Every structure is written in structure tokens, then in C-alpha cells.
PDB file of C-alpha atoms in Angstrom:
ATOM      1  CA  UNK E   1      21.397   4.857 -10.388  1.00  0.00           C
ATOM      2  CA  UNK E   2      19.462   1.672  -9.608  1.00  0.00           C
ATOM      3  CA  UNK E   3      20.459  -1.829 -10.585  1.00  0.00           C
ATOM      4  CA  UNK E   4      18.518  -5.084 -10.945  1.00  0.00           C
ATOM      5  CA  UNK E   5      20.091  -8.316  -9.671  1.00  0.00           C
ATOM      6  CA  UNK E   6      19.576 -11.942 -10.666  1.00  0.00           C
ATOM      7  CA  UNK E   7      20.042 -13.111  -7.092  1.00  0.00           C
ATOM      8  CA  UNK E   8      21.059 -12.237  -3.556  1.00  0.00           C
ATOM      9  CA  UNK E   9      24.771 -12.970  -3.614  1.00  0.00           C
ATOM     10  CA  UNK E  10      28.119 -11.441  -2.744  1.00  0.00           C
ATOM     11  CA  UNK E  11      28.076  -7.775  -1.759  1.00  0.00           C
ATOM     12  CA  UNK E  12      24.279  -7.607  -1.885  1.00  0.00           C
ATOM     13  CA  UNK E  13      23.879 -10.532   0.494  1.00  0.00           C
ATOM     14  CA  UNK E  14      26.514  -9.121   2.858  1.00  0.00           C
ATOM     15  CA  UNK E  15      24.685  -5.777   2.890  1.00  0.00           C
ATOM     16  CA  UNK E  16      21.308  -7.374   3.673  1.00  0.00           C
ATOM     17  CA  UNK E  17      22.704  -9.570   6.435  1.00  0.00           C
ATOM     18  CA  UNK E  18      24.523  -6.630   8.065  1.00  0.00           C
ATOM     19  CA  UNK E  19      21.475  -4.390   8.492  1.00  0.00           C
ATOM     20  CA  UNK E  20      20.008  -4.216  12.024  1.00  0.00           C
ATOM     21  CA  UNK E  21      16.542  -3.237  10.774  1.00  0.00           C
ATOM     22  CA  UNK E  22      14.416  -3.928   7.703  1.00  0.00           C
ATOM     23  CA  UNK E  23      10.919  -3.043   6.576  1.00  0.00           C
ATOM     24  CA  UNK E  24       8.088  -5.065   5.044  1.00  0.00           C
ATOM     25  CA  UNK E  25       5.208  -3.731   2.958  1.00  0.00           C
ATOM     26  CA  UNK E  26       2.037  -5.616   2.052  1.00  0.00           C
ATOM     27  CA  UNK E  27      -1.491  -4.770   0.956  1.00  0.00           C
ATOM     28  CA  UNK E  28      -4.812  -6.527   0.466  1.00  0.00           C
ATOM     29  CA  UNK E  29      -6.281  -6.930  -3.020  1.00  0.00           C
ATOM     30  CA  UNK E  30      -9.120  -4.494  -2.301  1.00  0.00           C
ATOM     31  CA  UNK E  31      -8.330  -1.049  -3.666  1.00  0.00           C
ATOM     32  CA  UNK E  32      -9.598   0.602  -0.495  1.00  0.00           C
ATOM     33  CA  UNK E  33      -7.763  -1.832   1.799  1.00  0.00           C
ATOM     34  CA  UNK E  34      -5.178  -0.838   4.366  1.00  0.00           C
ATOM     35  CA  UNK E  35      -1.555  -0.882   3.189  1.00  0.00           C
ATOM     36  CA  UNK E  36       0.754  -2.188   5.891  1.00  0.00           C
ATOM     37  CA  UNK E  37       4.370  -1.110   6.419  1.00  0.00           C
ATOM     38  CA  UNK E  38       6.263  -2.667   9.326  1.00  0.00           C
ATOM     39  CA  UNK E  39       9.739  -2.200  10.787  1.00  0.00           C
ATOM     40  CA  UNK E  40      11.466  -5.422  11.822  1.00  0.00           C
ATOM     41  CA  UNK E  41      14.448  -5.900  14.082  1.00  0.00           C
ATOM     42  CA  UNK E  42      16.023  -8.375  16.531  1.00  0.00           C
ATOM     43  CA  UNK E  43      19.525  -9.313  15.436  1.00  0.00           C
ATOM     44  CA  UNK E  44      19.630 -12.601  13.562  1.00  0.00           C
ATOM     45  CA  UNK E  45      15.884 -12.703  12.823  1.00  0.00           C
ATOM     46  CA  UNK E  46      16.341 -12.493   9.036  1.00  0.00           C
ATOM     47  CA  UNK E  47      18.153 -15.086   6.948  1.00  0.00           C
ATOM     48  CA  UNK E  48      19.054 -15.357   3.284  1.00  0.00           C
ATOM     49  CA  UNK E  49      18.095 -18.952   2.488  1.00  0.00           C
ATOM     50  CA  UNK E  50      19.345 -18.956  -1.096  1.00  0.00           C
ATOM     51  CA  UNK E  51      19.867 -16.550  -3.989  1.00  0.00           C
ATOM     52  CA  UNK E  52      16.136 -15.952  -4.413  1.00  0.00           C
ATOM     53  CA  UNK E  53      14.724 -16.576  -0.931  1.00  0.00           C
ATOM     54  CA  UNK E  54      14.799 -14.735   2.368  1.00  0.00           C
ATOM     55  CA  UNK E  55      12.962 -15.567   5.568  1.00  0.00           C
ATOM     56  CA  UNK E  56      12.317 -13.768   8.824  1.00  0.00           C
ATOM     57  CA  UNK E  57      10.866 -14.592  12.212  1.00  0.00           C
ATOM     58  CA  UNK E  58       7.391 -13.174  12.838  1.00  0.00           C
ATOM     59  CA  UNK E  59       7.085 -12.330  16.508  1.00  0.00           C
ATOM     60  CA  UNK E  60       4.132 -11.605  18.780  1.00  0.00           C
ATOM     61  CA  UNK E  61       2.463  -8.250  18.373  1.00  0.00           C
ATOM     62  CA  UNK E  62      -0.857  -6.427  18.468  1.00  0.00           C
ATOM     63  CA  UNK E  63      -1.619  -6.970  14.787  1.00  0.00           C
ATOM     64  CA  UNK E  64      -1.113  -9.568  12.078  1.00  0.00           C
ATOM     65  CA  UNK E  65      -1.599  -7.486   8.936  1.00  0.00           C
ATOM     66  CA  UNK E  66       1.393  -8.929   7.081  1.00  0.00           C
ATOM     67  CA  UNK E  67       0.250 -12.482   7.756  1.00  0.00           C
ATOM     68  CA  UNK E  68      -3.299 -11.646   6.635  1.00  0.00           C
ATOM     69  CA  UNK E  69      -2.161 -10.019   3.395  1.00  0.00           C
ATOM     70  CA  UNK E  70       0.207 -12.870   2.593  1.00  0.00           C
ATOM     71  CA  UNK E  71      -2.523 -15.421   3.207  1.00  0.00           C
ATOM     72  CA  UNK E  72      -4.792 -13.522   0.810  1.00  0.00           C
ATOM     73  CA  UNK E  73      -2.444 -12.668  -2.050  1.00  0.00           C
ATOM     74  CA  UNK E  74       1.225 -13.282  -1.166  1.00  0.00           C
ATOM     75  CA  UNK E  75       2.528  -9.891  -2.373  1.00  0.00           C
ATOM     76  CA  UNK E  76       5.359  -8.418  -0.282  1.00  0.00           C
ATOM     77  CA  UNK E  77       8.289  -6.053  -0.547  1.00  0.00           C
ATOM     78  CA  UNK E  78      11.181  -6.218   1.912  1.00  0.00           C
ATOM     79  CA  UNK E  79      13.448  -3.157   2.142  1.00  0.00           C
ATOM     80  CA  UNK E  80      16.803  -2.467   3.778  1.00  0.00           C
ATOM     81  CA  UNK E  81      18.364   1.011   4.093  1.00  0.00           C
ATOM     82  CA  UNK E  82      21.965   1.840   4.888  1.00  0.00           C
ATOM     83  CA  UNK E  83      21.916   4.182   7.864  1.00  0.00           C
ATOM     84  CA  UNK E  84      25.709   3.877   8.064  1.00  0.00           C
ATOM     85  CA  UNK E  85      28.329   3.550   5.335  1.00  0.00           C
ATOM     86  CA  UNK E  86      27.689   4.064   1.613  1.00  0.00           C
ATOM     87  CA  UNK E  87      24.110   5.204   0.819  1.00  0.00           C
ATOM     88  CA  UNK E  88      22.171   2.172  -0.394  1.00  0.00           C
ATOM     89  CA  UNK E  89      18.582   0.969  -0.449  1.00  0.00           C
ATOM     90  CA  UNK E  90      17.806  -2.637  -1.403  1.00  0.00           C
ATOM     91  CA  UNK E  91      14.333  -3.954  -2.161  1.00  0.00           C
ATOM     92  CA  UNK E  92      13.211  -7.530  -2.692  1.00  0.00           C
ATOM     93  CA  UNK E  93       9.797  -7.658  -4.349  1.00  0.00           C
ATOM     94  CA  UNK E  94       8.163 -11.035  -4.379  1.00  0.00           C
ATOM     95  CA  UNK E  95       5.713 -13.543  -2.998  1.00  0.00           C
ATOM     96  CA  UNK E  96       5.667 -14.487   0.630  1.00  0.00           C
ATOM     97  CA  UNK E  97       3.994 -17.053   2.785  1.00  0.00           C
ATOM     98  CA  UNK E  98       3.644 -17.376   6.536  1.00  0.00           C
ATOM     99  CA  UNK E  99       4.859 -20.756   7.738  1.00  0.00           C
ATOM    100  CA  UNK E 100       3.145 -21.722  10.981  1.00  0.00           C
ATOM    101  CA  UNK E 101       4.358 -23.954  13.809  1.00  0.00           C
ATOM    102  CA  UNK E 102       2.526 -27.053  12.570  1.00  0.00           C
ATOM    103  CA  UNK E 103       4.119 -26.869   9.100  1.00  0.00           C
ATOM    104  CA  UNK E 104       6.550 -29.752   8.382  1.00  0.00           C
ATOM    105  CA  UNK E 105       9.162 -27.147   7.352  1.00  0.00           C
ATOM    106  CA  UNK E 106       9.142 -25.445  10.775  1.00  0.00           C
ATOM    107  CA  UNK E 107      12.166 -27.187  12.325  1.00  0.00           C
ATOM    108  CA  UNK E 108      14.255 -26.829   9.169  1.00  0.00           C
ATOM    109  CA  UNK E 109      13.430 -23.125   8.909  1.00  0.00           C
ATOM    110  CA  UNK E 110      14.090 -22.294  12.559  1.00  0.00           C
ATOM    111  CA  UNK E 111      17.589 -23.765  12.134  1.00  0.00           C
ATOM    112  CA  UNK E 112      18.423 -20.769   9.913  1.00  0.00           C
ATOM    113  CA  UNK E 113      18.222 -18.469  12.959  1.00  0.00           C
ATOM    114  CA  UNK E 114      20.813 -19.950  15.355  1.00  0.00           C
ATOM    115  CA  UNK E 115      21.471 -16.735  17.293  1.00  0.00           C
ATOM    116  CA  UNK E 116      17.821 -16.072  18.160  1.00  0.00           C
ATOM    117  CA  UNK E 117      16.295 -17.700  21.222  1.00  0.00           C
ATOM    118  CA  UNK E 118      12.978 -18.794  19.721  1.00  0.00           C
ATOM    119  CA  UNK E 119      11.551 -19.505  23.186  1.00  0.00           C
ATOM    120  CA  UNK E 120      11.188 -15.754  23.732  1.00  0.00           C
ATOM    121  CA  UNK E 121       9.462 -13.090  21.618  1.00  0.00           C
ATOM    122  CA  UNK E 122       6.298 -15.179  21.142  1.00  0.00           C
ATOM    123  CA  UNK E 123       7.383 -16.612  17.801  1.00  0.00           C
ATOM    124  CA  UNK E 124       4.205 -17.242  15.845  1.00  0.00           C
ATOM    125  CA  UNK E 125       5.318 -17.717  12.222  1.00  0.00           C
ATOM    126  CA  UNK E 126       8.260 -17.620   9.847  1.00  0.00           C
ATOM    127  CA  UNK E 127       7.689 -15.532   6.745  1.00  0.00           C
ATOM    128  CA  UNK E 128       9.386 -16.950   3.655  1.00  0.00           C
ATOM    129  CA  UNK E 129       9.787 -14.555   0.722  1.00  0.00           C
ATOM    130  CA  UNK E 130      10.533 -15.768  -2.815  1.00  0.00           C
ATOM    131  CA  UNK E 131      12.090 -12.915  -4.799  1.00  0.00           C
ATOM    132  CA  UNK E 132      10.661 -11.917  -8.168  1.00  0.00           C
ATOM    133  CA  UNK E 133      12.570  -8.631  -8.502  1.00  0.00           C
ATOM    134  CA  UNK E 134      15.729  -7.589  -6.627  1.00  0.00           C
ATOM    135  CA  UNK E 135      16.874  -3.968  -6.946  1.00  0.00           C
ATOM    136  CA  UNK E 136      19.077  -1.457  -5.271  1.00  0.00           C
ATOM    137  CA  UNK E 137      18.907   2.313  -5.485  1.00  0.00           C
ATOM    138  CA  UNK E 138      20.836   5.177  -3.982  1.00  0.00           C
ATOM    139  CA  UNK E 139      20.023   6.205  -0.448  1.00  0.00           C
ATOM    140  CA  UNK E 140      21.300   9.767  -0.797  1.00  0.00           C
ATOM    141  CA  UNK E 141      18.401  11.195   1.245  1.00  0.00           C
ATOM    142  CA  UNK E 142      18.512   8.525   3.983  1.00  0.00           C
ATOM    143  CA  UNK E 143      20.099  10.037   7.114  1.00  0.00           C
ATOM    144  CA  UNK E 144      23.232   8.720   8.746  1.00  0.00           C
ATOM    145  CA  UNK E 145      22.293   7.206  12.105  1.00  0.00           C
ATOM    146  CA  UNK E 146      24.251   5.133  14.589  1.00  0.00           C
ATOM    147  CA  UNK E 147      23.008   1.707  15.656  1.00  0.00           C
ATOM    148  CA  UNK E 148      23.464   1.235  19.398  1.00  0.00           C
ATOM    149  CA  UNK E 149      21.867  -2.105  20.228  1.00  0.00           C
ATOM    150  CA  UNK E 150      18.670  -4.130  20.030  1.00  0.00           C
ATOM    151  CA  UNK E 151      15.982  -3.211  22.523  1.00  0.00           C
ATOM    152  CA  UNK E 152      15.344  -5.942  25.082  1.00  0.00           C
ATOM    153  CA  UNK E 153      11.743  -4.935  25.818  1.00  0.00           C
ATOM    154  CA  UNK E 154      10.047  -7.330  23.389  1.00  0.00           C
ATOM    155  CA  UNK E 155      11.946 -10.362  24.680  1.00  0.00           C
ATOM    156  CA  UNK E 156      11.286  -9.373  28.298  1.00  0.00           C
ATOM    157  CA  UNK E 157       7.571  -8.896  27.584  1.00  0.00           C
ATOM    158  CA  UNK E 158       6.978 -12.179  25.751  1.00  0.00           C
ATOM    159  CA  UNK E 159       9.513 -14.471  27.446  1.00  0.00           C
ATOM    160  CA  UNK E 160       7.065 -14.937  30.308  1.00  0.00           C
ATOM    161  CA  UNK E 161       4.355 -16.342  28.000  1.00  0.00           C
ATOM    162  CA  UNK E 162       3.617 -19.996  27.389  1.00  0.00           C
ATOM    163  CA  UNK E 163       1.405 -21.271  24.579  1.00  0.00           C
ATOM    164  CA  UNK E 164      -1.772 -20.951  26.633  1.00  0.00           C
ATOM    165  CA  UNK E 165      -1.157 -17.374  27.755  1.00  0.00           C
ATOM    166  CA  UNK E 166       0.115 -16.376  24.317  1.00  0.00           C
ATOM    167  CA  UNK E 167      -3.102 -17.661  22.753  1.00  0.00           C
ATOM    168  CA  UNK E 168      -5.091 -15.680  25.314  1.00  0.00           C
ATOM    169  CA  UNK E 169      -3.056 -12.565  24.469  1.00  0.00           C
ATOM    170  CA  UNK E 170      -3.642 -12.991  20.731  1.00  0.00           C
ATOM    171  CA  UNK E 171      -7.334 -13.761  21.225  1.00  0.00           C
ATOM    172  CA  UNK E 172      -7.696 -10.512  23.165  1.00  0.00           C
ATOM    173  CA  UNK E 173      -6.283  -8.406  20.344  1.00  0.00           C
ATOM    174  CA  UNK E 174      -8.729  -7.105  17.768  1.00  0.00           C
ATOM    175  CA  UNK E 175      -6.474  -7.475  14.730  1.00  0.00           C
ATOM    176  CA  UNK E 176      -4.539 -10.701  15.182  1.00  0.00           C
ATOM    177  CA  UNK E 177      -7.029 -13.396  14.097  1.00  0.00           C
ATOM    178  CA  UNK E 178      -8.603 -10.924  11.668  1.00  0.00           C
ATOM    179  CA  UNK E 179      -6.910  -8.020   9.880  1.00  0.00           C
ATOM    180  CA  UNK E 180      -8.026  -4.390   9.981  1.00  0.00           C
ATOM    181  CA  UNK E 181      -9.879  -5.052   6.717  1.00  0.00           C
ATOM    182  CA  UNK E 182     -11.484  -8.297   7.941  1.00  0.00           C
ATOM    183  CA  UNK E 183      -9.120 -10.793   6.287  1.00  0.00           C
ATOM    184  CA  UNK E 184      -8.121 -14.004   8.068  1.00  0.00           C
ATOM    185  CA  UNK E 185      -4.974 -13.310  10.073  1.00  0.00           C
ATOM    186  CA  UNK E 186      -3.133 -15.579  12.470  1.00  0.00           C
ATOM    187  CA  UNK E 187      -4.791 -18.991  12.865  1.00  0.00           C
ATOM    188  CA  UNK E 188      -5.764 -19.406  16.510  1.00  0.00           C
ATOM    189  CA  UNK E 189      -5.152 -21.201  18.704  1.00  0.00           C
ATOM    190  CA  UNK E 190      -1.493 -21.469  17.778  1.00  0.00           C
ATOM    191  CA  UNK E 191      -0.186 -24.993  17.333  1.00  0.00           C
ATOM    192  CA  UNK E 192       2.032 -26.042  20.249  1.00  0.00           C
ATOM    193  CA  UNK E 193       5.578 -24.672  20.103  1.00  0.00           C
ATOM    194  CA  UNK E 194       7.096 -28.132  20.507  1.00  0.00           C
ATOM    195  CA  UNK E 195       9.800 -29.377  22.858  1.00  0.00           C
TER     196      UNK E 195
END
């Protein structure tokens, strides 16, 4: 049923780029640590950079578990499910890293997301994932659901923030600078967002 791929090309790439939602899973090294599973959305916020690399925009939120786990050990799985069309599940298992605003690669990476207004959503990092294993499996048990549209609530909430107020927001959240398990999370204060 499942198949392993050498790279993200052709039909596989088209499938990944067409999905309106994807999921990320990370965990700390500690056996009793908290496993994190996050849904991600916002059209255009994920890009296939090459056959073995994907990246996505990491927006403001109440936690930074994924960032903390990646800073500790880099392990990540990204998953896409077909909620419409042929039943398919694709997973990219690999190593990820959060790229922060002061990284020299920031401008080059943000160029991969031309349809996303990076001045809204409180963009705090870009997560780059280097694939080590790429597989698909059947999605026979995944329900058929219709995509209507992206929600506009996140953009409306964070569009009114500047760097100063965004830093205050993050500093007021218990699990942004430090993860649930006490790992270093998002470095604060955030570097300036630039021009």
C-alpha cells in the first residue's frame, strides 16, 4: 500500500502544494516529554524548496513547542492528508530547523512565499525541513471534507501588532520562550522584522 520516494517531485509535489492544511509532529529527547502535534494552515505558507526540502512560515501563537523541539534535537514529521479526491496520506520525516529573522537566509526564504503577506500573522520564524524519509500511504479511513476558505481571524488578530507589542505578547505567554517541558523556545526579544 505505501511507497517510499527518493524526492518530492511530480505528482507528490503537486499533492503537497495543493493541500490547504498540514500537520507537524515533534518531541523532546526526554522519554517523558510532551509530544507536540500541530495543524498548520494559511494558503501559501508552505513551500517545496527542492526535492528534499520543504519550509513553512511559523506564525504567532500561544506556544512554541515545535521551535523548542527543533532547537533541541531537530526531529520532525510533516503530514498531509487528502480530504478531497483520491485517499492519500504523505509524510516527510526528517530534520528541521527554525530560521529566525536575524538569520542571513531570512530574505531568501521569505521569497518562497509570495502570496502570503508576511507583515500580518506575527511571523516569528521559518521552519526548514530536510527530508530523510518520504512516504505515502492510503487514506482510506480519512473522511471526505470540503475546504471552504482560510479563516481570517489570525491575520486580523496579529496584523495590529508591531515588533514591540508582539514581543510583549510573546513575553506574556508561559510557553513561548520556554516549552512545556522547560526547553528553550522562541528567542526573545524577536529581532526586528526589517523594512
